[in-house]
């Protein structure tokens, strides 16, 4: 089921889709660059977590009909948390990460109870830091696992 689409200038639309049997294998086949592998949990681990955690909302990131990435968030109270985001190593540099974050922010904003969104990332992940800052996220400090937390207040 398609959830949202964004068409950045000169780029293909990005759609967030529920994880299904049809896209499960494609999500598992996604890869990171070697230097990125310590930045995010593996997709297999994330899908297992989602199967056990009723608050986890996993999404396939789809462009031009194929899975280019994966993200997962939760929204149990007034703050949603995006805690997984990855774009396949072969698809990086095309704007899919930005488009996916913009799409998930729209999806989260439709949940009327959400007032803010937080995201966490490894402090040495400069690409993530720049991306989230450019979307309005402000760093608030490190969590108990040493990951940087950044927060975005939603309008309205």
CSV table of C-alpha atoms in Angstrom, one decimal:
chain,number,residue,atom,x,y,z
A,1,UNK,CA,0.0,0.0,0.0
A,2,UNK,CA,1.5,3.3,-1.0
A,3,UNK,CA,1.6,6.0,1.7
A,4,UNK,CA,3.1,9.2,0.3
A,5,UNK,CA,5.1,10.5,-2.6
A,6,UNK,CA,7.4,13.4,-3.1
A,7,UNK,CA,9.0,14.5,-6.4
A,8,UNK,CA,12.0,16.6,-5.7
A,9,UNK,CA,13.1,18.8,-8.6
A,10,UNK,CA,14.7,16.6,-11.3
A,11,UNK,CA,14.3,13.4,-9.3
A,12,UNK,CA,12.1,10.4,-9.3
A,13,UNK,CA,9.1,10.3,-6.8
A,14,UNK,CA,9.7,8.5,-3.6
A,15,UNK,CA,7.0,6.5,-2.0
A,16,UNK,CA,6.8,5.0,1.5
A,17,UNK,CA,5.2,1.6,1.5
A,18,UNK,CA,4.2,-0.8,4.2
A,19,UNK,CA,6.5,-3.8,4.5
A,20,UNK,CA,4.9,-6.8,2.8
A,21,UNK,CA,5.8,-10.2,1.5
A,22,UNK,CA,6.3,-8.5,-1.9
A,23,UNK,CA,9.0,-6.2,-0.7
A,24,UNK,CA,10.5,-8.0,2.3
A,25,UNK,CA,13.3,-9.7,0.3
A,26,UNK,CA,14.2,-6.4,-1.4
A,27,UNK,CA,14.6,-4.7,1.9
A,28,UNK,CA,16.8,-7.5,3.2
A,29,UNK,CA,19.0,-7.2,0.0
A,30,UNK,CA,19.7,-3.5,0.6
A,31,UNK,CA,23.4,-2.7,1.4
A,32,UNK,CA,25.3,0.1,3.0
A,33,UNK,CA,28.8,1.3,2.1
A,34,UNK,CA,31.5,-0.4,4.3
A,35,UNK,CA,32.2,2.8,6.3
A,36,UNK,CA,28.4,3.2,7.0
A,37,UNK,CA,27.7,-0.3,8.4
A,38,UNK,CA,28.2,0.8,12.1
A,39,UNK,CA,25.8,3.7,11.7
A,40,UNK,CA,22.5,1.8,11.5
A,41,UNK,CA,21.2,-1.7,12.5
A,42,UNK,CA,20.8,-4.2,9.7
A,43,UNK,CA,17.5,-4.4,8.0
A,44,UNK,CA,17.0,-8.0,9.1
A,45,UNK,CA,17.4,-7.1,12.7
A,46,UNK,CA,15.1,-4.1,12.2
A,47,UNK,CA,12.4,-6.2,10.6
A,48,UNK,CA,12.6,-8.7,13.5
A,49,UNK,CA,12.3,-5.9,15.9
A,50,UNK,CA,9.2,-4.5,14.0
A,51,UNK,CA,7.6,-8.0,14.2
A,52,UNK,CA,7.9,-7.9,18.0
A,53,UNK,CA,7.2,-4.3,18.7
A,54,UNK,CA,3.7,-3.1,18.1
A,55,UNK,CA,4.8,0.5,18.1
A,56,UNK,CA,7.3,0.1,15.3
A,57,UNK,CA,6.2,1.3,11.9
A,58,UNK,CA,8.6,0.0,9.2
A,59,UNK,CA,8.5,1.4,5.7
A,60,UNK,CA,10.1,0.5,2.4
A,61,UNK,CA,11.4,3.5,0.5
A,62,UNK,CA,10.5,3.0,-3.2
A,63,UNK,CA,11.6,4.9,-6.3
A,64,UNK,CA,10.8,4.1,-9.9
A,65,UNK,CA,9.1,0.9,-8.8
A,66,UNK,CA,11.9,-0.6,-6.8
A,67,UNK,CA,13.0,-0.5,-3.1
A,68,UNK,CA,15.9,1.9,-2.6
A,69,UNK,CA,15.9,2.1,1.2
A,70,UNK,CA,14.2,1.4,4.5
A,71,UNK,CA,13.1,3.4,7.5
A,72,UNK,CA,11.3,2.7,10.7
A,73,UNK,CA,9.7,5.0,13.3
A,74,UNK,CA,7.3,4.9,16.2
A,75,UNK,CA,4.7,7.4,17.3
A,76,UNK,CA,3.2,6.2,20.6
A,77,UNK,CA,2.7,9.6,22.2
A,78,UNK,CA,3.2,13.3,21.4
A,79,UNK,CA,6.7,12.7,20.0
A,80,UNK,CA,7.5,10.4,17.1
A,81,UNK,CA,10.9,8.9,16.8
A,82,UNK,CA,12.6,8.0,13.5
A,83,UNK,CA,15.1,5.4,14.5
A,84,UNK,CA,16.1,3.6,11.3
A,85,UNK,CA,16.9,5.2,7.9
A,86,UNK,CA,19.1,3.8,5.2
A,87,UNK,CA,19.4,4.1,1.5
A,88,UNK,CA,21.0,1.4,-0.5
A,89,UNK,CA,24.7,2.1,-1.4
A,90,UNK,CA,23.9,1.9,-5.1
A,91,UNK,CA,21.2,4.6,-4.7
A,92,UNK,CA,22.9,7.1,-2.5
A,93,UNK,CA,23.6,10.6,-3.8
A,94,UNK,CA,20.3,10.9,-5.7
A,95,UNK,CA,18.2,12.7,-3.0
A,96,UNK,CA,16.3,9.7,-1.9
A,97,UNK,CA,17.3,10.1,1.8
A,98,UNK,CA,16.0,13.7,1.9
A,99,UNK,CA,12.8,12.7,0.0
A,100,UNK,CA,12.2,9.8,2.4
A,101,UNK,CA,12.6,12.0,5.4
A,102,UNK,CA,10.3,14.6,3.9
A,103,UNK,CA,7.7,11.9,3.1
A,104,UNK,CA,7.9,10.3,6.6
A,105,UNK,CA,7.5,13.8,8.2
A,106,UNK,CA,4.3,14.3,6.1
A,107,UNK,CA,3.1,10.8,7.2
A,108,UNK,CA,3.8,11.6,10.8
A,109,UNK,CA,2.2,15.0,10.7
A,110,UNK,CA,-1.0,13.4,9.6
A,111,UNK,CA,-1.1,11.7,13.0
A,112,UNK,CA,-2.7,14.5,14.8
A,113,UNK,CA,-1.4,13.7,18.2
A,114,UNK,CA,2.3,14.3,17.3
A,115,UNK,CA,3.9,17.6,18.3
A,116,UNK,CA,7.6,16.8,17.6
A,117,UNK,CA,9.8,14.3,15.8
A,118,UNK,CA,13.2,13.1,17.0
A,119,UNK,CA,15.8,11.2,15.1
A,120,UNK,CA,19.0,9.7,16.4
A,121,UNK,CA,22.3,9.0,14.6
A,122,UNK,CA,25.9,8.3,15.3
A,123,UNK,CA,27.7,11.6,16.0
A,124,UNK,CA,30.4,10.8,13.5
A,125,UNK,CA,27.8,10.4,10.7
A,126,UNK,CA,28.3,13.9,9.1
A,127,UNK,CA,26.0,13.2,6.1
A,128,UNK,CA,23.1,12.4,8.5
A,129,UNK,CA,23.9,15.5,10.6
A,130,UNK,CA,23.9,17.8,7.5
A,131,UNK,CA,20.7,16.2,6.1
A,132,UNK,CA,18.7,16.5,9.3
A,133,UNK,CA,19.9,20.0,10.1
A,134,UNK,CA,18.9,21.1,6.6
A,135,UNK,CA,15.4,19.8,7.3
A,136,UNK,CA,15.1,21.8,10.5
A,137,UNK,CA,16.2,19.2,13.1
A,138,UNK,CA,18.2,20.7,16.1
A,139,UNK,CA,20.6,18.6,18.0
A,140,UNK,CA,19.7,18.2,21.7
A,141,UNK,CA,22.5,16.0,22.9
A,142,UNK,CA,23.6,12.4,23.2
A,143,UNK,CA,21.4,9.6,24.4
A,144,UNK,CA,22.4,6.8,26.8
A,145,UNK,CA,23.9,4.8,23.9
A,146,UNK,CA,26.1,7.7,22.7
A,147,UNK,CA,23.9,8.5,19.7
A,148,UNK,CA,23.1,12.1,18.8
A,149,UNK,CA,19.4,13.1,19.2
A,150,UNK,CA,18.0,15.8,17.0
A,151,UNK,CA,14.4,17.2,17.3
A,152,UNK,CA,12.0,18.9,15.0
A,153,UNK,CA,8.9,20.7,16.4
A,154,UNK,CA,5.9,20.3,14.1
A,155,UNK,CA,3.8,23.4,13.4
A,156,UNK,CA,0.2,23.6,14.3
